[in-house]
Structures are given as structure tokens and as C-alpha cells.
Short mmCIF file of C-alpha atoms in Angstrom, two decimals:
data_model
loop_
_atom_site.label_atom_id
_atom_site.label_comp_id
_atom_site.label_asym_id
_atom_site.label_seq_id
_atom_site.Cartn_x
_atom_site.Cartn_y
_atom_site.Cartn_z
CA LEU A 1 51.38 -140.22 -112.15
CA THR A 2 49.23 -142.78 -112.05
CA GLY A 3 50.97 -143.43 -116.42
CA GLN A 4 54.65 -142.86 -113.09
CA LYS A 5 52.76 -145.48 -111.48
CA ALA A 6 51.96 -148.05 -114.97
CA ASN A 7 55.85 -148.37 -114.58
CA VAL A 8 56.37 -150.69 -111.91
CA ALA A 9 54.88 -153.75 -109.72
CA ILE A 10 55.54 -155.46 -107.39
CA PHE A 11 56.94 -159.18 -107.50
CA ASP A 12 58.70 -161.88 -105.24
CA SER A 13 62.58 -161.72 -106.31
CA PRO A 14 63.88 -164.86 -105.97
CA GLY A 15 66.57 -164.45 -103.01
CA LYS A 16 65.61 -160.74 -102.21
CA GLY A 17 61.77 -160.95 -101.30
CA ARG A 18 59.97 -157.95 -102.71
CA GLY A 19 60.56 -156.18 -105.03
CA LEU A 20 60.19 -153.22 -108.53
CA LYS A 21 60.06 -155.45 -112.16
CA ALA A 22 59.18 -152.33 -114.69
CA THR A 23 56.40 -152.77 -116.31
CA LYS A 24 58.28 -151.34 -120.27
CA GLU A 25 61.29 -150.42 -121.94
CA PHE A 26 63.37 -147.68 -120.54
CA TRP A 27 66.33 -146.13 -121.82
CA ALA A 28 68.84 -144.16 -119.91
CA GLY A 29 67.69 -141.37 -118.31
CA ASP A 30 64.36 -142.30 -118.27
CA VAL A 31 62.42 -140.78 -114.69
CA ILE A 32 60.46 -144.00 -113.43
CA PHE A 33 59.01 -143.39 -110.99
CA SER A 34 59.45 -139.64 -108.91
CA GLU A 35 57.67 -139.95 -104.75
CA PRO A 36 57.80 -137.09 -102.20
CA SER A 37 58.94 -138.14 -98.48
CA LEU A 38 56.29 -139.43 -96.50
CA SER A 39 58.11 -137.66 -94.08
CA ALA A 40 61.59 -136.22 -93.94
CA VAL A 41 63.84 -134.28 -90.67
CA VAL A 42 67.04 -132.36 -90.84
CA PHE A 43 69.75 -133.72 -89.46
CA ASP A 44 70.39 -132.20 -85.61
CA SER A 45 73.90 -130.92 -86.60
CA LEU A 46 72.89 -128.61 -89.18
CA ALA A 47 68.65 -128.11 -87.40
CA GLU A 48 69.61 -123.96 -87.42
CA ARG A 49 71.91 -123.78 -90.65
CA ILE A 50 69.20 -125.65 -92.93
CA CYS A 51 64.75 -124.77 -93.45
CA HIS A 52 62.97 -127.49 -91.94
CA SER A 53 60.23 -126.83 -95.69
CA CYS A 54 62.45 -126.96 -98.39
CA PHE A 55 65.77 -128.16 -97.19
CA ARG A 56 67.74 -125.05 -98.88
CA ARG A 57 71.18 -124.07 -96.88
CA GLN A 58 70.51 -119.70 -95.81
CA GLU A 59 72.86 -117.62 -94.09
CA LYS A 60 69.54 -115.93 -92.20
CA LEU A 61 67.35 -118.07 -90.87
CA GLN A 62 64.10 -117.17 -89.23
CA ARG A 63 63.06 -119.70 -85.60
CA CYS A 64 59.86 -120.74 -84.94
CA GLY A 65 58.83 -118.98 -82.61
CA GLN A 66 56.69 -121.54 -80.63
CA CYS A 67 59.52 -124.06 -80.16
CA LYS A 68 62.56 -121.51 -81.30
CA PHE A 69 64.21 -124.79 -82.79
CA ALA A 70 62.92 -125.29 -86.19
CA HIS A 71 64.27 -123.00 -89.00
CA TYR A 72 63.06 -121.02 -91.92
CA CYS A 73 63.26 -119.50 -95.08
CA ASP A 74 60.80 -117.05 -95.05
CA ARG A 75 56.86 -116.86 -93.96
CA THR A 76 55.66 -118.91 -96.39
CA CYS A 77 58.80 -121.64 -96.35
CA GLN A 78 56.72 -121.72 -91.97
CA ARG A 79 53.75 -121.94 -93.63
CA ALA A 80 54.39 -125.08 -96.35
CA GLY A 81 55.65 -126.52 -93.63
CA TRP A 82 53.16 -126.11 -90.88
CA ALA A 83 51.56 -128.92 -91.25
CA GLU A 84 55.02 -131.54 -90.84
CA HIS A 85 55.43 -128.62 -87.87
CA LYS A 86 51.94 -128.83 -86.13
CA GLN A 87 52.33 -131.77 -83.77
CA GLU A 88 55.80 -131.34 -83.37
CA CYS A 89 56.08 -128.29 -82.55
CA ALA A 90 53.57 -128.96 -79.47
CA ALA A 91 55.81 -131.88 -78.49
CA ILE A 92 58.60 -130.31 -78.33
CA LYS A 93 57.24 -126.94 -76.41
CA ALA A 94 55.65 -129.96 -73.35
CA TYR A 95 58.79 -131.79 -73.85
CA GLY A 96 61.20 -128.93 -73.10
CA LYS A 97 64.15 -130.31 -74.85
CA VAL A 98 64.27 -131.79 -78.56
CA PRO A 99 64.51 -135.60 -79.23
CA ASN A 100 67.79 -136.60 -82.35
CA GLU A 101 66.16 -136.67 -85.66
CA ASN A 102 65.31 -140.57 -85.36
CA ILE A 103 62.93 -140.18 -82.61
CA ARG A 104 61.55 -136.77 -84.28
CA LEU A 105 61.19 -138.16 -87.86
CA VAL A 106 59.17 -141.68 -86.51
CA ALA A 107 57.03 -139.08 -85.04
CA ARG A 108 56.45 -136.97 -87.79
CA ILE A 109 55.37 -140.38 -90.04
CA MET A 110 53.63 -141.58 -87.25
CA TRP A 111 51.27 -137.71 -87.20
CA ARG A 112 50.68 -138.64 -90.32
CA LEU A 113 49.39 -141.67 -90.73
CA ASP A 114 47.63 -140.99 -87.88
CA LYS A 115 45.94 -138.49 -89.76
CA GLU A 116 45.56 -140.07 -93.54
CA GLY A 117 45.88 -143.78 -92.48
CA SER A 118 48.46 -146.04 -93.83
CA VAL A 119 48.47 -145.46 -97.67
CA VAL A 120 49.14 -141.87 -97.82
CA SER A 121 48.24 -141.13 -101.55
CA ASP A 122 47.15 -143.12 -104.99
CA MET A 123 50.84 -143.24 -105.96
CA GLN A 124 52.63 -145.27 -103.04
CA LEU A 125 52.73 -149.39 -103.99
CA THR A 126 53.17 -150.34 -100.12
CA SER A 127 51.95 -148.83 -96.72
CA LEU A 128 55.04 -149.20 -93.49
CA GLU A 129 53.27 -151.97 -91.84
CA GLU A 130 54.33 -154.10 -95.17
CA LEU A 131 58.35 -153.06 -94.93
CA GLU A 132 60.74 -155.09 -92.88
CA ASP A 133 61.93 -153.41 -89.33
CA HIS A 134 65.65 -156.23 -89.22
CA ILE A 135 64.51 -155.50 -85.56
CA ALA A 136 65.58 -159.91 -84.63
CA ASP A 137 69.14 -159.45 -86.56
CA MET A 138 70.45 -156.64 -84.66
CA GLN A 139 73.14 -156.65 -82.95
CA GLU A 140 73.27 -156.14 -78.69
CA ASP A 141 74.96 -152.50 -78.91
CA GLU A 142 72.29 -151.82 -81.51
CA LEU A 143 69.90 -152.82 -80.00
CA LYS A 144 70.51 -151.04 -76.84
CA GLU A 145 71.22 -147.60 -78.76
CA PHE A 146 67.31 -148.68 -80.78
CA LYS A 147 65.51 -149.36 -76.83
CA VAL A 148 66.98 -145.91 -75.63
CA ASP A 149 65.39 -143.93 -78.74
CA ILE A 150 61.61 -146.32 -78.16
CA HIS A 151 61.89 -145.08 -74.51
CA ASN A 152 62.77 -141.37 -75.45
CA PHE A 153 60.30 -141.33 -77.48
CA LEU A 154 57.60 -142.26 -74.78
CA ASP A 155 58.71 -139.28 -73.05
CA TYR A 156 58.23 -137.30 -76.33
CA TRP A 157 55.21 -138.37 -77.53
CA PRO A 158 52.34 -136.00 -76.52
CA ARG A 159 49.02 -137.27 -73.93
CA ASN A 160 46.53 -136.47 -76.64
CA SER A 161 48.04 -137.77 -80.02
CA LYS A 162 46.61 -141.69 -80.62
CA GLN A 163 48.59 -143.85 -78.33
CA HIS A 164 50.65 -146.53 -79.94
CA THR A 165 51.35 -150.17 -78.60
CA ILE A 166 55.52 -150.70 -78.78
CA ASP A 167 55.46 -153.15 -81.31
CA VAL A 168 54.31 -150.96 -83.87
CA ILE A 169 56.56 -148.25 -82.45
CA SER A 170 59.13 -150.20 -82.72
CA HIS A 171 58.56 -151.92 -86.23
CA MET A 172 58.60 -147.69 -88.18
CA PHE A 173 61.76 -147.62 -85.58
CA GLY A 174 63.15 -150.16 -87.50
CA VAL A 175 61.77 -149.03 -90.37
CA VAL A 176 63.43 -146.30 -90.35
CA ASN A 177 66.87 -147.47 -89.18
CA CYS A 178 67.04 -149.43 -92.58
CA ASN A 179 65.21 -147.26 -94.79
CA GLY A 180 65.70 -143.75 -94.46
CA PHE A 181 66.74 -142.49 -97.15
CA THR A 182 70.07 -139.60 -96.93
CA VAL A 183 67.91 -136.51 -98.01
CA SER A 184 70.34 -133.21 -99.54
CA ASP A 185 70.59 -129.51 -99.62
CA GLN A 186 68.63 -128.03 -102.99
CA ARG A 187 72.19 -128.30 -104.76
CA GLY A 188 72.69 -131.97 -104.17
CA LEU A 189 76.40 -131.73 -102.55
CA GLN A 190 75.47 -131.48 -98.60
CA ALA A 191 73.82 -134.74 -97.48
CA VAL A 192 71.47 -132.42 -94.38
CA GLY A 193 68.68 -134.79 -93.49
CA VAL A 194 66.67 -138.48 -93.75
CA GLY A 195 63.68 -138.89 -94.98
CA LEU A 196 61.49 -141.86 -95.57
CA PHE A 197 60.12 -142.56 -99.58
CA PRO A 198 57.98 -146.14 -99.13
CA ASN A 199 58.35 -147.00 -102.58
CA LEU A 200 62.29 -146.10 -102.57
CA CYS A 201 62.17 -148.98 -99.86
CA LEU A 202 60.63 -151.32 -102.56
CA VAL A 203 63.75 -151.53 -104.61
CA ASN A 204 66.36 -153.97 -103.94
CA HIS A 205 70.07 -154.13 -104.31
CA ASP A 206 72.73 -154.18 -106.99
CA CYS A 207 76.55 -153.76 -106.34
CA TRP A 208 76.35 -152.59 -110.43
CA PRO A 209 72.59 -151.41 -110.02
CA ASN A 210 70.33 -150.33 -113.86
CA CYS A 211 68.80 -147.38 -111.98
CA THR A 212 70.04 -144.32 -110.22
CA VAL A 213 67.89 -142.28 -107.29
CA ILE A 214 68.65 -139.01 -107.26
CA LEU A 215 66.77 -136.02 -105.33
CA ASN A 216 64.70 -133.65 -107.13
CA HIS A 217 63.50 -130.32 -104.84
CA GLY A 218 62.08 -128.76 -108.01
CA ASN A 219 62.38 -125.03 -108.68
CA GLN A 220 64.64 -124.11 -105.67
CA SER A 221 66.38 -121.49 -107.80
CA ALA A 222 63.30 -119.06 -108.04
CA VAL A 223 63.77 -116.52 -105.45
CA ASN A 224 60.15 -116.53 -103.91
CA THR A 225 59.99 -119.87 -101.80
CA MET A 226 56.27 -120.31 -103.33
CA PHE A 227 57.42 -122.19 -106.23
CA HIS A 228 60.01 -124.11 -103.99
CA SER A 229 58.42 -127.65 -104.35
CA GLN A 230 58.64 -130.99 -102.05
CA ARG A 231 61.88 -133.20 -101.57
CA ARG A 232 61.54 -135.56 -103.97
CA ILE A 233 63.20 -138.73 -105.49
CA GLU A 234 62.61 -139.91 -108.86
CA LEU A 235 64.14 -142.66 -109.61
CA ARG A 236 66.73 -142.70 -113.44
CA SER A 237 67.94 -145.34 -115.58
CA LEU A 238 71.34 -146.30 -116.78
CA GLY A 239 70.63 -147.78 -119.21
CA LYS A 240 68.69 -149.81 -121.22
CA ILE A 241 66.38 -151.77 -119.43
CA GLU A 242 63.93 -154.46 -120.60
CA GLU A 243 60.05 -155.08 -119.30
CA GLY A 244 60.09 -157.46 -116.59
CA GLU A 245 63.88 -156.72 -115.17
CA GLU A 246 64.14 -156.26 -112.34
CA LEU A 247 65.26 -152.34 -110.96
CA THR A 248 67.78 -151.94 -109.20
CA VAL A 249 70.39 -149.26 -107.32
CA ALA A 250 73.83 -149.68 -104.90
CA TYR A 251 73.03 -149.35 -101.39
CA VAL A 252 77.17 -149.27 -101.19
CA ASP A 253 79.77 -147.30 -102.96
CA PHE A 254 81.14 -150.13 -105.24
CA LEU A 255 84.80 -148.20 -105.16
CA ASN A 256 84.53 -150.91 -101.88
CA LEU A 257 86.11 -153.97 -102.60
CA SER A 258 83.93 -156.89 -102.64
CA GLU A 259 84.48 -157.89 -98.89
CA GLU A 260 83.59 -154.86 -97.65
CA ARG A 261 80.75 -154.48 -99.82
CA ARG A 262 79.01 -157.10 -98.64
CA ARG A 263 79.26 -156.23 -94.89
CA LEU A 264 78.71 -153.32 -95.27
CA LEU A 265 75.69 -154.44 -96.69
CA LYS A 266 74.61 -157.21 -93.97
CA THR A 267 75.57 -153.97 -91.19
CA GLN A 268 73.43 -151.60 -92.73
CA TYR A 269 71.66 -153.92 -94.08
CA PHE A 270 71.03 -157.18 -92.54
CA PHE A 271 70.75 -158.65 -96.55
CA ASP A 272 74.15 -160.86 -97.75
CA CYS A 273 74.58 -159.87 -101.27
CA THR A 274 74.80 -162.78 -103.71
CA CYS A 275 75.43 -160.16 -106.98
CA HIS A 276 77.54 -161.15 -109.77
CA HIS A 277 79.56 -158.68 -108.87
CA CYS A 278 80.22 -159.79 -105.21
CA LYS A 279 79.96 -163.48 -106.36
CA ASN A 280 83.16 -162.78 -108.99
CA GLY A 281 84.65 -160.10 -106.89
CA ILE A 282 84.77 -158.13 -110.26
CA LYS A 283 87.02 -155.72 -110.55
CA ASP A 284 88.39 -156.10 -107.02
CA ASP A 285 91.81 -157.35 -108.85
CA LEU A 286 92.24 -153.70 -110.47
CA LYS A 287 90.80 -152.21 -106.94
CA LEU A 288 93.76 -153.57 -104.76
CA GLY A 289 96.72 -154.88 -108.16
CA GLY A 290 100.21 -153.80 -108.73
CA LYS A 291 101.24 -151.83 -111.61
CA GLU A 292 102.39 -153.54 -114.77
CA GLU A 293 104.46 -151.28 -116.71
CA GLU A 294 105.73 -153.31 -120.34
CA GLY A 295 104.70 -156.28 -118.97
CA VAL A 296 106.70 -156.21 -115.43
CA LYS A 297 105.17 -156.29 -112.36
CA PRO A 298 105.78 -155.40 -108.96
CA SER A 299 105.71 -159.15 -106.86
CA GLU A 300 103.02 -159.63 -104.52
CA GLU A 301 105.40 -158.71 -101.11
CA GLN A 302 105.54 -155.09 -102.68
CA VAL A 303 102.00 -154.71 -103.33
CA LYS A 304 100.54 -155.70 -100.09
CA GLU A 305 103.82 -153.62 -98.54
CA ALA A 306 103.08 -150.22 -100.13
CA THR A 307 99.37 -151.06 -99.75
CA ASP A 308 99.82 -151.36 -96.04
CA TYR A 309 101.85 -147.91 -95.68
CA CYS A 310 99.48 -146.56 -97.96
CA PHE A 311 96.04 -147.53 -95.44
CA GLN A 312 98.82 -146.17 -92.73
CA MET A 313 99.08 -143.14 -94.80
CA LEU A 314 94.92 -143.04 -94.93
CA GLU A 315 94.42 -142.40 -91.49
CA LYS A 316 97.35 -140.64 -90.44
CA MET A 317 95.56 -137.97 -93.61
CA ASP A 318 92.55 -138.14 -92.45
CA LYS A 319 93.24 -137.16 -88.81
CA ALA A 320 95.47 -133.90 -90.34
CA ARG A 321 92.21 -132.73 -92.15
CA LEU A 322 89.65 -133.28 -89.64
CA ASN A 323 91.66 -130.82 -86.68
CA GLY A 324 91.89 -128.23 -90.99
CA ASP A 325 95.65 -128.75 -90.48
CA TYR A 326 95.54 -128.43 -94.99
CA HIS A 327 99.60 -127.66 -95.14
CA GLU A 328 100.10 -131.04 -93.42
CA VAL A 329 97.22 -133.31 -95.53
CA VAL A 330 99.53 -132.27 -98.68
CA LYS A 331 102.99 -133.51 -97.10
CA ILE A 332 101.12 -136.45 -96.27
CA CYS A 333 99.38 -137.23 -99.69
CA LYS A 334 102.70 -136.40 -101.38
CA GLU A 335 104.91 -138.62 -99.30
CA CYS A 336 101.97 -141.71 -99.92
CA ILE A 337 102.25 -141.01 -103.20
CA GLU A 338 106.17 -141.09 -104.49
CA LYS A 339 106.62 -144.26 -103.00
CA THR A 340 103.52 -145.98 -103.72
CA GLU A 341 102.72 -144.77 -107.86
CA PRO A 342 105.62 -146.22 -108.71
CA ILE A 343 104.18 -150.05 -107.30
CA LEU A 344 100.44 -149.67 -106.86
CA ALA A 345 97.79 -149.35 -110.46
CA ASP A 346 96.49 -146.26 -111.19
CA THR A 347 92.94 -148.61 -110.11
CA HIS A 348 93.98 -148.92 -106.85
CA ILE A 349 91.50 -147.49 -104.29
CA TYR A 350 93.80 -146.38 -101.77
CA LEU A 351 95.69 -144.50 -104.74
CA LEU A 352 92.80 -142.58 -105.71
CA ARG A 353 91.74 -141.95 -102.71
CA MET A 354 95.63 -140.19 -101.84
CA TRP A 355 94.71 -138.41 -106.07
CA SER A 356 91.22 -137.35 -104.72
CA THR A 357 92.37 -135.67 -101.47
CA LEU A 358 95.60 -134.09 -102.53
CA SER A 359 93.86 -132.69 -105.89
CA GLU A 360 90.97 -131.21 -103.62
CA VAL A 361 92.87 -129.68 -100.97
CA GLN A 362 95.68 -128.40 -103.57
CA ALA A 363 92.66 -126.80 -105.93
CA TYR A 364 91.85 -125.00 -102.49
CA LEU A 365 94.50 -123.44 -101.55
CA GLN A 366 94.76 -122.82 -105.27
CA TYR A 367 98.09 -124.63 -106.43
CA PHE A 368 95.30 -125.70 -109.61
CA ASN A 369 98.02 -127.43 -112.19
CA ASP A 370 99.54 -129.09 -108.94
CA ALA A 371 95.02 -130.02 -108.64
CA ALA A 372 94.40 -130.64 -111.70
CA ASP A 373 96.43 -133.18 -112.80
CA TYR A 374 96.33 -135.23 -109.80
CA ALA A 375 92.30 -134.83 -110.68
CA ARG A 376 93.48 -136.14 -114.19
CA LYS A 377 94.71 -138.65 -112.39
CA MET A 378 91.11 -139.74 -110.13
CA VAL A 379 89.23 -139.44 -112.91
CA ASP A 380 90.73 -141.59 -114.86
CA GLY A 381 90.93 -144.87 -112.45
CA TYR A 382 87.54 -144.24 -111.91
CA MET A 383 86.63 -144.82 -115.53
CA LYS A 384 88.48 -148.25 -115.17
CA LEU A 385 86.33 -149.53 -111.64
CA TYR A 386 82.80 -147.47 -112.33
CA HIS A 387 80.02 -147.76 -114.86
CA PRO A 388 79.88 -145.14 -117.57
CA ASN A 389 77.42 -143.56 -115.79
CA ASN A 390 77.60 -143.71 -112.40
CA ALA A 391 77.02 -140.33 -111.00
CA VAL A 392 80.11 -140.39 -108.57
CA LEU A 393 82.27 -140.84 -111.74
CA GLY A 394 79.91 -138.29 -113.48
CA MET A 395 80.51 -135.44 -110.28
CA ALA A 396 84.68 -136.22 -109.82
CA ALA A 397 84.94 -135.52 -113.63
CA MET A 398 82.70 -131.82 -113.10
CA ARG A 399 85.50 -131.46 -110.06
CA ALA A 400 88.44 -132.22 -112.58
CA GLY A 401 87.28 -130.06 -115.06
CA VAL A 402 86.67 -127.51 -113.13
CA THR A 403 90.28 -128.01 -111.76
CA HIS A 404 91.92 -128.20 -115.36
CA TRP A 405 89.65 -124.55 -116.11
CA GLN A 406 91.07 -122.79 -112.97
CA ALA A 407 94.50 -124.01 -114.37
CA GLY A 408 94.73 -122.10 -117.49
CA LEU A 409 93.92 -126.33 -118.96
CA ILE A 410 91.80 -125.02 -121.37
CA GLU A 411 91.14 -128.16 -124.09
CA VAL A 412 91.61 -130.86 -121.04
CA GLY A 413 89.15 -128.75 -118.67
CA HIS A 414 86.52 -128.50 -121.88
CA GLY A 415 86.37 -132.15 -122.48
CA MET A 416 85.91 -133.28 -118.71
CA VAL A 417 83.36 -130.82 -118.71
CA CYS A 418 81.37 -132.39 -121.38
CA LYS A 419 82.20 -135.69 -120.26
CA ALA A 420 80.75 -135.06 -117.04
CA TYR A 421 77.39 -132.79 -118.45
CA ALA A 422 76.30 -136.24 -119.93
CA ILE A 423 77.38 -138.83 -117.14
CA LEU A 424 74.55 -136.02 -115.23
CA MET A 425 72.04 -136.04 -118.08
CA VAL A 426 71.58 -139.82 -117.41
CA THR A 427 71.90 -139.77 -113.51
CA HIS A 428 70.64 -136.08 -112.94
CA GLY A 429 68.55 -134.63 -115.87
CA PRO A 430 68.30 -131.46 -117.45
CA THR A 431 66.38 -130.07 -114.52
CA HIS A 432 68.75 -130.45 -111.74
CA PRO A 433 70.77 -127.29 -110.85
CA ILE A 434 73.82 -129.28 -110.77
CA THR A 435 73.09 -129.88 -114.58
CA LYS A 436 72.36 -126.70 -115.39
CA ASP A 437 75.17 -125.68 -113.26
CA LEU A 438 77.23 -127.60 -115.58
CA GLU A 439 75.14 -126.38 -118.86
CA ALA A 440 76.61 -122.79 -118.56
CA MET A 441 80.05 -124.46 -117.51
CA ARG A 442 79.83 -126.43 -120.49
CA MET A 443 79.31 -123.07 -122.97
CA GLN A 444 81.36 -120.75 -121.00
CA THR A 445 84.58 -123.54 -121.57
CA GLU A 446 83.66 -123.63 -124.68
CA MET A 447 83.82 -120.15 -125.94
CA GLU A 448 87.11 -119.77 -124.23
CA LEU A 449 88.45 -122.81 -125.89
CA ARG A 450 87.56 -121.24 -129.07
CA MET A 451 88.80 -117.95 -128.09
CA PHE A 452 92.46 -120.44 -127.10
CA LYS A 453 92.67 -122.51 -130.72
CA GLN A 454 92.42 -118.65 -131.96
CA ASN A 455 95.25 -117.29 -130.33
CA GLU A 456 97.19 -118.98 -127.19
CA TYR A 457 99.10 -115.29 -126.80
CA VAL A 458 95.10 -113.86 -125.79
CA TYR A 459 93.54 -116.41 -124.12
CA HIS A 460 96.88 -116.98 -121.62
CA SER A 461 97.26 -113.00 -121.31
CA MET A 462 93.22 -112.38 -120.93
CA ARG A 463 93.21 -115.30 -118.63
CA GLU A 464 96.42 -113.60 -116.62
CA ALA A 465 94.66 -110.48 -116.16
CA LEU A 466 91.56 -111.73 -114.85
CA THR A 467 94.24 -113.12 -112.70
CA VAL A 468 95.53 -110.35 -111.99
CA LYS A 469 91.77 -108.70 -110.82
CA SER A 470 90.58 -110.84 -109.06
CA LYS A 471 94.19 -111.19 -106.29
CA CYS A 472 93.75 -107.42 -106.70
CA LEU A 473 89.97 -107.70 -105.18
#
């Protein structure tokens, strides 16, 4: 661990305040540091479906007999989570209700700091007092909600706990507001909570970063929960990083236009992005462009019209999706694609969203050939826009690989799975559950591809037999 601390140094980043820089050279896939959360809580909406200790999604969870709020896999997880839950448990009972996730997180952090002091491990590079809270930059409506949270916190905070000034409490809420990091479940596929990772707070943003952050809960597949390690993030290198170079991650998705990224960063993180990609609007032309065929391009007016139409259809589609009307989603997407595909570029972000949604819904409805077709278009577009080692691209390639495999298109399927595996080895690393799933999938598709090349007829009859069998089951 001390080795990891020696990998980075705090420095003054021009125009950004404090930042972290590399103190040695790194290559793609290197773990620069890993860090457990100072504290984390499960989202209000998932409080009964996620273990409050290991953040695993489980069908049957055991409820804390005292507060009736916290849920755990079993006694082992309950014991492991007791240090964090002990004071919370008594406070919830005394308060008579459960406060929201922000209040719960701030309270957990403050109990921990009261007990252990402002630096809880020798790996921690900064105290929370030194982190920015950006309260002065908040908008009026945001401040209103903020003050309600503080008011409720004061009612919730027990009389027998150490008492703090309003300034200290406000600062902590501000820090959580702009530094809270989303925690995902054990497979890394769903956001289930929010936590605070002090060292990660020091890593500044860039729209085209040299690092990525991934949650790796460690050995979560172990049946015995004693082996479930704590929630921790890994800061991983996406490519070669020189000694002395600033370490950066992307706070927002690069698929957004420069203007939209800047707006999101200003409202959520209170700074103006001056990165190379924002200043020069890099790839914005591709994201809203027209389709060029044999040197012929549609007019700007046609592109604008198709873009506006696509935007309206996306809103309609989101509504139908929320209502669970998947056949309506398919109808909307197909109508939109038919009308705009001849005009818009294959990197147009609205078209990419249509293809992405349609491939997902068609796979769900088991129209695998159709789903595979749109998934491939989505990945082709993403490859022209994203950094080659972007986790979103890796996950999209994995989804497309699975869809092609389900459709019996084994050659493209295997190629996509291999592409996804290469990316996730960098972004997630070999021990992550998703990478392990992909490894198994890659071996399976490789075996099927060999069979397919030896005898296509036998391969397809084997697949048909399996399909019939699974339908009977």
C-alpha cells in the first residue's frame, strides 16, 4: 500500500486548484492506487434490495432487528457492517424515521471522523476539511434543498454524539454534494449507492482523460461472506502516462457535445472546463453531422430538420420505455431510424441512442438478428467517437458480442467479445467479475467458432436443437 501512495503526489494544477500527478511512468491497465470508501450508503430507493455491508444485490436479505431499516446478506455481513451501522441504528430508532441518503452519508462520515480523527488511514492524502464544498457557488433552488437537509440532519444527529457547528456540518454536506461517488453492485452493472473516497476527490476532470475509475469489491463471488472485501475504487491508467503528468478522469460522458459537457460540469461540479476537447469542440461535428455518401452530403437544413425530429422521437421513446411499453418503443425507434438514417451521420448521437435502445429492447423481446444489426451500428459509431480504451465502449462491445452470439452470428460475435475483453482488461482489470464473465464467454465463443468453421450445417442444427430445448424448458 505504501508503494501505491508513492505513485502519486499532490500539486497545484494550473487553473484547477489541487490535483494529483504521477511520480513514475504508467502503462495501460496499471492500477495507480486503490482506495476503500471513507463511508458509503445504499440509495433510499434500494434500501431493501441491497446488502448495506457488501452492496451485493440479493433476493432474500435479513433485516436489522433493531432499526428495521438496514438489510444484510447474513450474520457475517451484519457483523462486518456493525461498526458503521452501530450509531446509525440507535439514531434511526430515536428519530423514528429514516433520513435520506445524503443525511445518512454525512452522519456516517462524521461518526467515523469523531472516532478516528480527520485522517483515517496512512494512505489518505487529504483531510475532508481541505476539500472544496462549493456552497458559495450553489443556485437558489439548490441551496433551499441543502438547507432542508441540514435542518433534518440536526434533528437526526443524537444529543449524545459529539456536537458540531453549522459551518462544519454545511461543509460536509457540500463536500458530499460535489464529491460523492456512485457505488455499483457486485457486478458493476447498477448504481446502488453513494460513497466518499478522499483521494479520488483530488483527481481532476478532463473530457479525454488518462485514467478511469472502477469499483472492484474484491472476492464477491465467494459463498462465504467473510471473503467479501470492502468497497474500494481503483484508479487505472488508460494508456502511457509520463512521470510528472497530471492524472485525470472524466466526470461526464464524452458522448455529450462540448457545450452540454461544459453545462453539466458547471451545474454539478461548479467549474468551467477548459480542456483541449472542449476548447476546440473536438468531434462535435461528427456528433451532429450529416451522412456523406460518395462525396454527396445532405444540406444543413435537412440535417437540422432530421436532428430536431430525432430529438422529439427520443422524448417519446423515453416515455414509452418508462411505461414499459416495449412494442411501442420498437415502433417509435424504427419509424425514426427509417426517416433519419439516410440523412444523419453514423456517429450522430441521437441516432446512436436510437440504435442502442432498439438493440437492447429487441434483444429483450428475443428478436436477436434485429438486435445484433443495431448493436453493431452502435459499436461502429462509438469506435469513431470514444477513446479506444473507454469503459462505455467496452461494455457496448460486450453487449453487441452477446447479441450476435444469441443470433447465431458467431464470427462477428466472437470478434466483438474479444474486443470488449481487450478494453475491459485495461479499464476493469483481470479480477473484476465482468472481466471474468467475459473470459468465460470468450472461451465459449471461440469453441463455437471452431465448430462453425469445421461444419456450418452441424453448428446451426446444434444451435436450433438448443433453442428448441430452452423454449420447452
